[in-house]
mmCIF file of C-alpha atoms and ligand atoms in Angstrom:
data_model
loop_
_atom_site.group_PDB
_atom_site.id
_atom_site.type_symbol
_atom_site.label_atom_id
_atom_site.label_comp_id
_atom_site.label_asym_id
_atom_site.label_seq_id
_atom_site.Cartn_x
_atom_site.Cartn_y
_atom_site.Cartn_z
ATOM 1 C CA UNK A 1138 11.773 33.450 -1.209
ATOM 2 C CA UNK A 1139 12.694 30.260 -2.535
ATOM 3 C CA UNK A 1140 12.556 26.838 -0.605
ATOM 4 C CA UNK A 1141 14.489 24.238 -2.241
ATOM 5 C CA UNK A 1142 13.624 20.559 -0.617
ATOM 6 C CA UNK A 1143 16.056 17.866 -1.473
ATOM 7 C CA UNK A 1144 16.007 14.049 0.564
ATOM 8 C CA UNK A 1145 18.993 12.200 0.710
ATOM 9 C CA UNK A 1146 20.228 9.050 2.026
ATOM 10 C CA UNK A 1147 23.240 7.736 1.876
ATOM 11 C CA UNK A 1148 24.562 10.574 -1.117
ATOM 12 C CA UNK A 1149 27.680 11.055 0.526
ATOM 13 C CA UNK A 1150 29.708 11.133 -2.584
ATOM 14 C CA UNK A 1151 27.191 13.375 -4.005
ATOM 15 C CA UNK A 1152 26.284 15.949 -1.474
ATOM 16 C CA UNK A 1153 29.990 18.270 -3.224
ATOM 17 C CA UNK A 1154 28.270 18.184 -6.498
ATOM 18 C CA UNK A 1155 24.812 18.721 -5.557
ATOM 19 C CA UNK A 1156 25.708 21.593 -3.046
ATOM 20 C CA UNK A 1157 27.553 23.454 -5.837
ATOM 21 C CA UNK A 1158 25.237 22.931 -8.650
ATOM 22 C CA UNK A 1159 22.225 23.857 -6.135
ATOM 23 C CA UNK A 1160 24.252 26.945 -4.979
ATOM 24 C CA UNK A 1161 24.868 27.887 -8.519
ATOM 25 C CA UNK A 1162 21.785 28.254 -10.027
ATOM 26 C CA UNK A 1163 19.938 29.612 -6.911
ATOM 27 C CA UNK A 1164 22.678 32.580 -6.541
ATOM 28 C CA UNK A 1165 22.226 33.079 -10.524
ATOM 29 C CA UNK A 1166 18.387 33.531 -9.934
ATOM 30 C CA UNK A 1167 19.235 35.621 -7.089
ATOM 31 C CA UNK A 1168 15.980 35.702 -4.830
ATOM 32 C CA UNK A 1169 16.548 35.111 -1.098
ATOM 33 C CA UNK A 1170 16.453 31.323 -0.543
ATOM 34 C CA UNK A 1171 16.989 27.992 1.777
ATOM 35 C CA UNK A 1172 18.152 24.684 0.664
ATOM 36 C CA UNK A 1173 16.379 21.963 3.397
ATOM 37 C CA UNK A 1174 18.052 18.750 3.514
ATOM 38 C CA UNK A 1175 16.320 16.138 4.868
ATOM 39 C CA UNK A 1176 18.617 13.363 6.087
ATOM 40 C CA UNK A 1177 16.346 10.188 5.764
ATOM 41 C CA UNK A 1178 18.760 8.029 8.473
ATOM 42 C CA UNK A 1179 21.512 7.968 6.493
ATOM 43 C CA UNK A 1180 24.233 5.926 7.788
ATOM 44 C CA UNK A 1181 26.817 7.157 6.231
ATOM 45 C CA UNK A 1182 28.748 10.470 6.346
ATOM 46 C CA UNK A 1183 25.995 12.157 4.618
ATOM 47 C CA UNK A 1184 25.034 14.359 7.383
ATOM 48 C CA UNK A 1185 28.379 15.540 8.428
ATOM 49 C CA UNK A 1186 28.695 16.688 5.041
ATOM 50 C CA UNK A 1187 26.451 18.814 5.267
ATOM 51 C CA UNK A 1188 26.956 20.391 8.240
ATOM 52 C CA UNK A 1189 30.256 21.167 6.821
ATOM 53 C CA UNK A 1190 28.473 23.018 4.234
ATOM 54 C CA UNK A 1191 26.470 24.729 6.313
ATOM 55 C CA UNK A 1192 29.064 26.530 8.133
ATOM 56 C CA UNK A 1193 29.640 28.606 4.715
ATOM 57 C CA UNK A 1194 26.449 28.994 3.299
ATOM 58 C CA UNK A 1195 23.595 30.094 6.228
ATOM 59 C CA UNK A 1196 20.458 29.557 4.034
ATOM 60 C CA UNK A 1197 21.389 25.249 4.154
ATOM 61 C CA UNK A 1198 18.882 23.931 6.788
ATOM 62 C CA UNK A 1199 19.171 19.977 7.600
ATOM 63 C CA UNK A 1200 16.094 18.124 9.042
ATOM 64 C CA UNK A 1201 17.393 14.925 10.371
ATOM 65 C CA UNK A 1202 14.889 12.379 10.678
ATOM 66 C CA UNK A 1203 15.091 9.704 13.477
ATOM 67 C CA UNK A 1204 15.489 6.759 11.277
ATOM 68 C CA UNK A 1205 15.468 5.746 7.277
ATOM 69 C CA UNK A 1206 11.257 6.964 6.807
ATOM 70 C CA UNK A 1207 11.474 6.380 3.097
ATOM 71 C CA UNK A 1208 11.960 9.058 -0.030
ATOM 72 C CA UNK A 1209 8.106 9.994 0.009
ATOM 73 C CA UNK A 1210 8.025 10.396 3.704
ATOM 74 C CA UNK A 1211 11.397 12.674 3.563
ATOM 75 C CA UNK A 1212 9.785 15.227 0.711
ATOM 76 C CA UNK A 1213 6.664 15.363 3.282
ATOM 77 C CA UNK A 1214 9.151 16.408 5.989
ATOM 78 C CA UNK A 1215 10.465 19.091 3.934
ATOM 79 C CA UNK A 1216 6.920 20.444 2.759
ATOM 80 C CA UNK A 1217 5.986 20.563 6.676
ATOM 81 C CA UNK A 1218 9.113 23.350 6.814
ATOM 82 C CA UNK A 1219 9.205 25.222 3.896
ATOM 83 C CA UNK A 1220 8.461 28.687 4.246
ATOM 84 C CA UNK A 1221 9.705 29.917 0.665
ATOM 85 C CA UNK A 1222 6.887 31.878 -1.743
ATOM 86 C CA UNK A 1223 7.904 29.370 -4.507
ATOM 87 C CA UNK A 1224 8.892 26.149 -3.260
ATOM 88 C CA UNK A 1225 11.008 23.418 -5.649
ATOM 89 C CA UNK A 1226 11.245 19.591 -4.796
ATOM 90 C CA UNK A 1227 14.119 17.503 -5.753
ATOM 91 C CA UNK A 1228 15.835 14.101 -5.430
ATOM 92 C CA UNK A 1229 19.612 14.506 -4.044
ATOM 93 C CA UNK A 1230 21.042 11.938 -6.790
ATOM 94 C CA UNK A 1231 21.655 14.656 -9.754
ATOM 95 C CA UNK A 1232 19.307 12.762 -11.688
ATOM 96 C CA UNK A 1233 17.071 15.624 -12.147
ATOM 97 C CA UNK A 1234 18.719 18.974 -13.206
ATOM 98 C CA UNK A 1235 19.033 21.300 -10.705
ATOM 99 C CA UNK A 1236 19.838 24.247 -13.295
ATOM 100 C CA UNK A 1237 16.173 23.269 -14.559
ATOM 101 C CA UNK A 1238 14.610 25.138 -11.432
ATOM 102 C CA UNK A 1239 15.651 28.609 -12.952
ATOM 103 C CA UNK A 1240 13.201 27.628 -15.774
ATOM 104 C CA UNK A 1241 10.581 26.475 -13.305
ATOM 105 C CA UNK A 1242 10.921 29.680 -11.263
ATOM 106 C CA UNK A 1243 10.351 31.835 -14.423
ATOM 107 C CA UNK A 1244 7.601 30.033 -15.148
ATOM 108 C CA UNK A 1245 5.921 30.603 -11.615
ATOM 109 C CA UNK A 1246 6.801 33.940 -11.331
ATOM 110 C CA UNK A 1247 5.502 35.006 -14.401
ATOM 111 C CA UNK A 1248 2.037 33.501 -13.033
ATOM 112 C CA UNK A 1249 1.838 31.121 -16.429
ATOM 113 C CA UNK A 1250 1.401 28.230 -13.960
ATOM 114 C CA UNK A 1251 0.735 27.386 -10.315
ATOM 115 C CA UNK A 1252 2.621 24.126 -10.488
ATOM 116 C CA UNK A 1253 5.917 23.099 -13.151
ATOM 117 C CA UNK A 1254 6.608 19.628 -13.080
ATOM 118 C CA UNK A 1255 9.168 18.296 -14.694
ATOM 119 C CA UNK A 1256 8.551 15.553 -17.622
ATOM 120 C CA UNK A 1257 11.000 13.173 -18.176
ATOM 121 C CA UNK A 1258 11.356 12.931 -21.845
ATOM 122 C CA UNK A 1259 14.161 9.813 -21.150
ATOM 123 C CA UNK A 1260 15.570 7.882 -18.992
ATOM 124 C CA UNK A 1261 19.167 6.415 -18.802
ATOM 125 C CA UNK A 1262 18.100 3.475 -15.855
ATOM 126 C CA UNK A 1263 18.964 0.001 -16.603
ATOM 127 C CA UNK A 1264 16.345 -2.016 -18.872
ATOM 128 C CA UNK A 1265 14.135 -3.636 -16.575
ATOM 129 C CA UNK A 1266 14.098 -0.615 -14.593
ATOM 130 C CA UNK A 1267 12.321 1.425 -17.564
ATOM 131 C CA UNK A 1268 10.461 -1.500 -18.324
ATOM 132 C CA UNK A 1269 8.969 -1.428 -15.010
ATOM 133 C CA UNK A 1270 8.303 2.262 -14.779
ATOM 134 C CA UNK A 1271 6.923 2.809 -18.157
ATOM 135 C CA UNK A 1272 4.285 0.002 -17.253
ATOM 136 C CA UNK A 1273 3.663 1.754 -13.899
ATOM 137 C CA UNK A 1274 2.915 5.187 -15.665
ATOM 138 C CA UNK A 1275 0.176 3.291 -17.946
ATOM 139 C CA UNK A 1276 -1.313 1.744 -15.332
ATOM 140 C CA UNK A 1277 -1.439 4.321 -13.208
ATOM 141 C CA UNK A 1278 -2.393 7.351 -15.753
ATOM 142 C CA UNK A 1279 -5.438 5.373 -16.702
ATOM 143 C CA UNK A 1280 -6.673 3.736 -13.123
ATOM 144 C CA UNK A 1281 -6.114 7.022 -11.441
ATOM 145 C CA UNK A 1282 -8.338 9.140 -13.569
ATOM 146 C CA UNK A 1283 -5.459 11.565 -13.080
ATOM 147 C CA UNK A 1284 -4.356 13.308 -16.199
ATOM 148 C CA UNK A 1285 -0.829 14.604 -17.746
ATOM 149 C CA UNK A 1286 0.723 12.722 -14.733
ATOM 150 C CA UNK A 1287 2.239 10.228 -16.759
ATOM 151 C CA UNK A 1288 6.850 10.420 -17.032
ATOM 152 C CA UNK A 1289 6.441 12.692 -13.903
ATOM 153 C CA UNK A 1290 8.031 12.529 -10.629
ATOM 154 C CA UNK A 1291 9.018 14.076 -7.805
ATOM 155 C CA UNK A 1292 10.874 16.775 -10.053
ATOM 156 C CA UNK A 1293 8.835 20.115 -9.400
ATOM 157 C CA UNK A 1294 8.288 23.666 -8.028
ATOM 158 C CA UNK A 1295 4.956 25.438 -7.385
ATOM 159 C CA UNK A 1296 3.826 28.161 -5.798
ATOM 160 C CA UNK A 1297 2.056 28.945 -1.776
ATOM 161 C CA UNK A 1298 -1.332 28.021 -2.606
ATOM 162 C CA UNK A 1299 -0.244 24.645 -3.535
ATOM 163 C CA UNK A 1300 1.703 24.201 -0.436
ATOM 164 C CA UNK A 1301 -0.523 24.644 1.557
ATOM 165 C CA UNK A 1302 -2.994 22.333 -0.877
ATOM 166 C CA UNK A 1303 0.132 19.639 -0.276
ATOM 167 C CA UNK A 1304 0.298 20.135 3.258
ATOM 168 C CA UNK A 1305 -4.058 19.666 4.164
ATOM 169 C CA UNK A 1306 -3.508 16.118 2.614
ATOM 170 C CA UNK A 1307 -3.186 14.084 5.705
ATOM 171 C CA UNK A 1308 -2.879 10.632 4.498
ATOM 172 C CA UNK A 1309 -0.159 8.463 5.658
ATOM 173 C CA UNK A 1310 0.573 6.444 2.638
ATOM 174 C CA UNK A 1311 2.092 9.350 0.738
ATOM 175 C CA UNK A 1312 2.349 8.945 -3.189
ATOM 176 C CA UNK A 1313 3.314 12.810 -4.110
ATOM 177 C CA UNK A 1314 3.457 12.789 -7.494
ATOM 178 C CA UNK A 1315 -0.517 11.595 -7.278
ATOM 179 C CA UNK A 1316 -1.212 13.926 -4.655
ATOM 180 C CA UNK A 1317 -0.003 16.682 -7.116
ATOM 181 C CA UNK A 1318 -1.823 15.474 -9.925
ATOM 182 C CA UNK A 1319 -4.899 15.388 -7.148
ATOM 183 C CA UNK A 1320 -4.748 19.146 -6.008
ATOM 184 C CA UNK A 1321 -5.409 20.592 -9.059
ATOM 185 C CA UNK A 1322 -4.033 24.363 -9.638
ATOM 186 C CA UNK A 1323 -3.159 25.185 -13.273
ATOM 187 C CA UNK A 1324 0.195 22.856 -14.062
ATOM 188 C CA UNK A 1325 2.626 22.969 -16.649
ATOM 189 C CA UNK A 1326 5.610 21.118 -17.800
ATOM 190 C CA UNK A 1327 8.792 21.345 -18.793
ATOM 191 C CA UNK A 1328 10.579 18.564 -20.204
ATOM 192 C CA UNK A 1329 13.850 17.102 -19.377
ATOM 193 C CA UNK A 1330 16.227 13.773 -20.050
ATOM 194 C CA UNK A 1331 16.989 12.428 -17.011
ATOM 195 C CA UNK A 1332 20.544 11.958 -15.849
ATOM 196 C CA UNK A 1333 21.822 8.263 -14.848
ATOM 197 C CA UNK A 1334 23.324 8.108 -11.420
ATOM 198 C CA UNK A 1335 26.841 9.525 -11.753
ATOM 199 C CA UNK A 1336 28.705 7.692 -9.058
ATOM 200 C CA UNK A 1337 26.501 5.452 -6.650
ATOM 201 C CA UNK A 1338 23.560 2.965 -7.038
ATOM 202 C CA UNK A 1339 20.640 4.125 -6.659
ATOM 203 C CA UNK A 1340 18.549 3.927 -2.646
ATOM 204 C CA UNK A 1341 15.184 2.531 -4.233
ATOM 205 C CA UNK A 1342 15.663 -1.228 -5.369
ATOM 206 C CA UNK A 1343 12.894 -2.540 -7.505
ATOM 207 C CA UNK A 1344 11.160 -3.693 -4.362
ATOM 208 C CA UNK A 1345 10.683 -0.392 -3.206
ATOM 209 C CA UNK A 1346 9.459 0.780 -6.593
ATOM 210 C CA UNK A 1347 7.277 -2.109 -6.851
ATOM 211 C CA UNK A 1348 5.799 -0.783 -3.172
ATOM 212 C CA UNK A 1349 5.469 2.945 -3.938
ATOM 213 C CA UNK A 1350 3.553 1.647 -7.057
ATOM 214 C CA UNK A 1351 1.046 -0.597 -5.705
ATOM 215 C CA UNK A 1352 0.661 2.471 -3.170
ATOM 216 C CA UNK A 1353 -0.206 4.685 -6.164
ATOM 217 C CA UNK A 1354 -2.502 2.866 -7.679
ATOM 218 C CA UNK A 1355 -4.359 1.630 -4.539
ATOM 219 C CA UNK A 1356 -4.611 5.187 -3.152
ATOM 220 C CA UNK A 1357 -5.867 6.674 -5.757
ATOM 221 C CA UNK A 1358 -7.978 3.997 -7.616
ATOM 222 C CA UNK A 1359 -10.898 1.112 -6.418
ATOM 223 C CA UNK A 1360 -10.054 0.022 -10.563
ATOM 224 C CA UNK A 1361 -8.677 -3.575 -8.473
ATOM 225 C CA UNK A 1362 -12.032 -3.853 -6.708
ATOM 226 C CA UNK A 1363 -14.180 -3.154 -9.880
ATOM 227 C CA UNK A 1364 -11.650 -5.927 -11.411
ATOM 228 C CA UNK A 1365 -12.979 -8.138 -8.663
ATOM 229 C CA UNK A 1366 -16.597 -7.563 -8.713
ATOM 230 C CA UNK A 1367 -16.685 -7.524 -13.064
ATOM 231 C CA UNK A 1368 -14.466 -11.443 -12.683
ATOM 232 C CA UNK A 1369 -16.890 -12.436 -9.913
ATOM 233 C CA UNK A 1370 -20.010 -11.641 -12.193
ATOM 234 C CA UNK A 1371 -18.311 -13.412 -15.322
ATOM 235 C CA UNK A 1372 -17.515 -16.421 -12.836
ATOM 236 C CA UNK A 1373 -21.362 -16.759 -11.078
ATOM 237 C CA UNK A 1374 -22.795 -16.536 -15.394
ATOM 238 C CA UNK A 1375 -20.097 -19.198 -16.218
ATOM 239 C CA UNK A 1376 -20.730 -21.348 -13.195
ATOM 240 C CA UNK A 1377 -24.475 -20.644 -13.841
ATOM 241 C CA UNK A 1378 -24.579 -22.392 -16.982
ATOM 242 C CA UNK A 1379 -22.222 -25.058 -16.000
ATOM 243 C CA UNK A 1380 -24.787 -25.958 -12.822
ATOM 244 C CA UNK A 1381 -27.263 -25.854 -15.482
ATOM 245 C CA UNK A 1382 -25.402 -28.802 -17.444
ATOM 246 C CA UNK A 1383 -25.030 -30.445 -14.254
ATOM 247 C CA UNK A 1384 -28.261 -30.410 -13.528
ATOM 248 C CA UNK A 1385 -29.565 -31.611 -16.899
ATOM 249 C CA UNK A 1386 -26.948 -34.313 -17.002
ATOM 250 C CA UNK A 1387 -28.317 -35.586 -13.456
ATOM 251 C CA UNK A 1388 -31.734 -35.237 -14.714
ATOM 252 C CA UNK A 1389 -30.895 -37.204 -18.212
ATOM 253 C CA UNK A 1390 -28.771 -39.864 -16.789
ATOM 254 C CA UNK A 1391 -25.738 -39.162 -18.519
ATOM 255 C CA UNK A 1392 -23.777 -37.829 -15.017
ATOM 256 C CA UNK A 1393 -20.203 -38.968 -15.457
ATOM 257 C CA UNK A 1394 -18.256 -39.388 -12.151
ATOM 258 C CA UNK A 1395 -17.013 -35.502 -12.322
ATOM 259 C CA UNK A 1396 -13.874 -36.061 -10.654
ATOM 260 C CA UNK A 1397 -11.935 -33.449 -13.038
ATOM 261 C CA UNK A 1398 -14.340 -31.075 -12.998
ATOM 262 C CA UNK A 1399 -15.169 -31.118 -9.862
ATOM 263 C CA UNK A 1400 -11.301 -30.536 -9.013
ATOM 264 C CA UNK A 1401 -10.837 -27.546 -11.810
ATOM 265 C CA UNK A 1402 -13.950 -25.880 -10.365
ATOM 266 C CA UNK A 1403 -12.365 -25.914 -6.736
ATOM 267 C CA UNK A 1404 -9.104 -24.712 -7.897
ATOM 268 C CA UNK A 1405 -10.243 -21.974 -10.121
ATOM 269 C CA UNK A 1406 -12.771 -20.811 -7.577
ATOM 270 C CA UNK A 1407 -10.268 -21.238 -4.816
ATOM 271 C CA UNK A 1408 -8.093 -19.183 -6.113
ATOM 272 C CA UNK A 1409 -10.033 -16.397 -7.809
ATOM 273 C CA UNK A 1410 -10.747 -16.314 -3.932
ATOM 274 C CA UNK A 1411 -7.455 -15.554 -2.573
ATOM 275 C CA UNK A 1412 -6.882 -12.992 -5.481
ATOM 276 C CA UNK A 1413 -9.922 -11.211 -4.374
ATOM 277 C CA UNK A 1414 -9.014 -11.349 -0.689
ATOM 278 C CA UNK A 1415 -5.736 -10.053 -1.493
ATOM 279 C CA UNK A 1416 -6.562 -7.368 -3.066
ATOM 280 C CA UNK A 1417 -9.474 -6.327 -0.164
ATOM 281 C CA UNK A 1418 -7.047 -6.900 2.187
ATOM 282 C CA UNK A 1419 -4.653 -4.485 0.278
ATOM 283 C CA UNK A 1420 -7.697 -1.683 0.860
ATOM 284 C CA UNK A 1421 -8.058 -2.932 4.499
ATOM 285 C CA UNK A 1422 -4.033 -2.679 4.908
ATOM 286 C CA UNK A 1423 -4.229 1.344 3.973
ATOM 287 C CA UNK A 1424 -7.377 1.936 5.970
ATOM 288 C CA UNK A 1425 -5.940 0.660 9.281
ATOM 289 C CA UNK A 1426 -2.528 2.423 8.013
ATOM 290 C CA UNK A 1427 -4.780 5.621 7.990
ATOM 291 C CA UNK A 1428 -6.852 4.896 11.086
ATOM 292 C CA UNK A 1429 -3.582 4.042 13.149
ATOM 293 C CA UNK A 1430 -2.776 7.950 12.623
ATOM 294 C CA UNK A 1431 1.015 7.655 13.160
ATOM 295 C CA UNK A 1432 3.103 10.563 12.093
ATOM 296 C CA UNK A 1433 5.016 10.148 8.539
ATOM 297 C CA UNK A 1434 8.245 10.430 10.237
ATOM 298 C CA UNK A 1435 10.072 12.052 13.198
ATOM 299 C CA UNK A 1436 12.326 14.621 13.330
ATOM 300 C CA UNK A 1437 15.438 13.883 15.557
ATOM 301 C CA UNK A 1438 17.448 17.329 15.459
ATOM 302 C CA UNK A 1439 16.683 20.443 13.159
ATOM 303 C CA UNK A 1440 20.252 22.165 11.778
ATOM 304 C CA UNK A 1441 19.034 25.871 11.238
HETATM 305 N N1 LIG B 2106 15.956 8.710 -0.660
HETATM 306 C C1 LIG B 2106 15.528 8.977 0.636
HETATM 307 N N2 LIG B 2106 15.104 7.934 1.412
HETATM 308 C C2 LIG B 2106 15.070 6.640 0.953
HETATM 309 C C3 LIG B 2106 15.464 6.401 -0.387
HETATM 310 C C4 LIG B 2106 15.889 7.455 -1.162
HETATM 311 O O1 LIG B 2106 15.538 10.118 1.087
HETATM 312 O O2 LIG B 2106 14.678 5.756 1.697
HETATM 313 C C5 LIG B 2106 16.425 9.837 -1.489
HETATM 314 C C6 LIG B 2106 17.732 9.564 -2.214
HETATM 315 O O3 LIG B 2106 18.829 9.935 -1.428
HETATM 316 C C7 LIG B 2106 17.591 10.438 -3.427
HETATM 317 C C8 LIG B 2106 16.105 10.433 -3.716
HETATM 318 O O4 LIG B 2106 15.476 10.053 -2.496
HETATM 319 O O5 LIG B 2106 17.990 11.761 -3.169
HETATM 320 C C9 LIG B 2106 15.738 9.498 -4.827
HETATM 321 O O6 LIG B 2106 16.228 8.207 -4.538
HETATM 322 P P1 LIG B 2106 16.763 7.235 -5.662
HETATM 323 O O7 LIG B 2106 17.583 7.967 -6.654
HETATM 324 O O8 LIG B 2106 17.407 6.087 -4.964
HETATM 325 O O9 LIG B 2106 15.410 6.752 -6.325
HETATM 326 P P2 LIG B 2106 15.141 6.470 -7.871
HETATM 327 O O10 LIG B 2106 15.636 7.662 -8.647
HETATM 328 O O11 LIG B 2106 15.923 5.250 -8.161
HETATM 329 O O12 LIG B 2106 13.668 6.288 -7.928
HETATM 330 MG MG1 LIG B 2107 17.368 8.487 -8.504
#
């Protein structure tokens, strides 16, 4: 069986599309399947939608969560419930093909690969958008130590094994693409342009990419720290030498009053400081995240 795991909030005016086009090329592989839904809080008439749907097509579950948990959280949902052989994830938003998973599914079947992931070859988001992203992936491929992750996304289908891989990662601050990259399995790719939004803006503003990025790279990277500790050693040589100088100007006579650099050293020290207690306290931050142990998200009603 095949468990097809899509989030949506808000999608409305795309759940018609996205039902048929799902529908379509599941039918047209034609193993036994379910479609789950997970309705991150939407406010909108997203979930009445797809109860409508529902009534004609059995294999549609909906998990609706108890409030907006976030895109990451909403895939986790759906992992906790699949009980497919093969299971696919997808954004709602028709950015990523759904015909693609008949590919994927070949693939898997055909035991080439334990995990397909889609590669985005382009991408049609605005300019700064792609800007931001592509610097991301760089960042992130090499920090990570994680390999072949880079234009990847949620886009992907794998087999059992790597379910239940997914679903004995406990942490709380979820980056999934990462956490795929982490599990290891044999994985393969097949590459895709991705779509622009048809009809509505997209749910993840560059503030929430800008989050789910610094989550990335702090979860799965103490790169920042070593940044830290390699400044701090350049900083206590320079400051060596300088107290040196001081020294040997006290010592000689030729002491000036110091006002300026007395000021320069306490701002650049000062705030070399806060950057370094920033970025700890980004570490702390995720450790009490962890160590508070709250669920990822709650489910409010399951649609079965
Ligand atoms: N989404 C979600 N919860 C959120 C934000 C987004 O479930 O808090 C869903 C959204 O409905 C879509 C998918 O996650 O199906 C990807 O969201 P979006 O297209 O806004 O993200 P982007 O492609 O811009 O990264
Ligand atoms: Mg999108």
């Amino acid at each position: 069986m095949i468990s097809l795991i899509i989030p949506l909030y808000n999608e409305e005016k795309l759940v018609d599309e996205l039902m048929d086009r799902c529908l379509g090329v599941l039918n047209k592989i034609g193993e036994d399947f379910e479609i789950i839904f997970i309705n991150d809080g939407s406010t909108d008439h997203t979930l009445e939608k797809l109860l409508y749907h529902k009534e004609a097509e059995k294999r549609i579950s909906i998990i609706s969560l108890s409030r907006n948990f976030g895109h990451q959280a909403a895939l986790t949902a759906g992992l906790d419930f699949a009980s497919g052989d093969f299971i696919a994830m997808m954004d709602g938003d028709l950015q990523d093909p759904p015909e693609l998973i008949e590919e994927m599914y070949l693939l898997l079947k055909s035991e080439t690969w334990d995990i397909v992931n889609g590669k985005r070859r382009s991408r049609k988001e605005g300019f700064l958008k792609r800007v931001v992203i592509s610097v991301f992936h760089k960042i992130f491929k090499n920090v990570s130590g994680l390999n072949e992750i880079e234009n990847t996304g949620n886009f992907s289908m794998f087999n059992k094994s790597v379910l239940h891989a997914f679903r004995s990662l406990k942490e709380k601050i979820r980056y999934l693409p990462g956490l795929r990259a982490f599990v290891g399995f044999r994985q393969g790719f097949i590459e895709y342009d991705r779509e622009v939004r048809t009809d509505t803006k997209s749910k993840m503003h560059l503030r929430d990419l800008f989050k789910l990025g610094l989550d990335a790279i702090f979860s799965f990277s103490k790169t920042p720290l070593r940044i830290c500790i390699v400044l701090g050693i350049i900083g206590v040589v320079v400051f060596l030498f300088a107290g040196i100088y001081v020294l040997i100007a006290k010592i000689f006579g030729f002491a000036l009053l110091g006002w300026t650099s007395t000021m320069l050293s306490i701002y650049f020290l000062g705030s070399i400081q806060l950057i370094f207690l920033g970025v700890l306290g980004e570490y702390v931050f995720r450790i009490y995240k962890e160590t508070q142990d709250r669920p990822v998200y709650f489910v409010k009603e399951i649609y079965k």
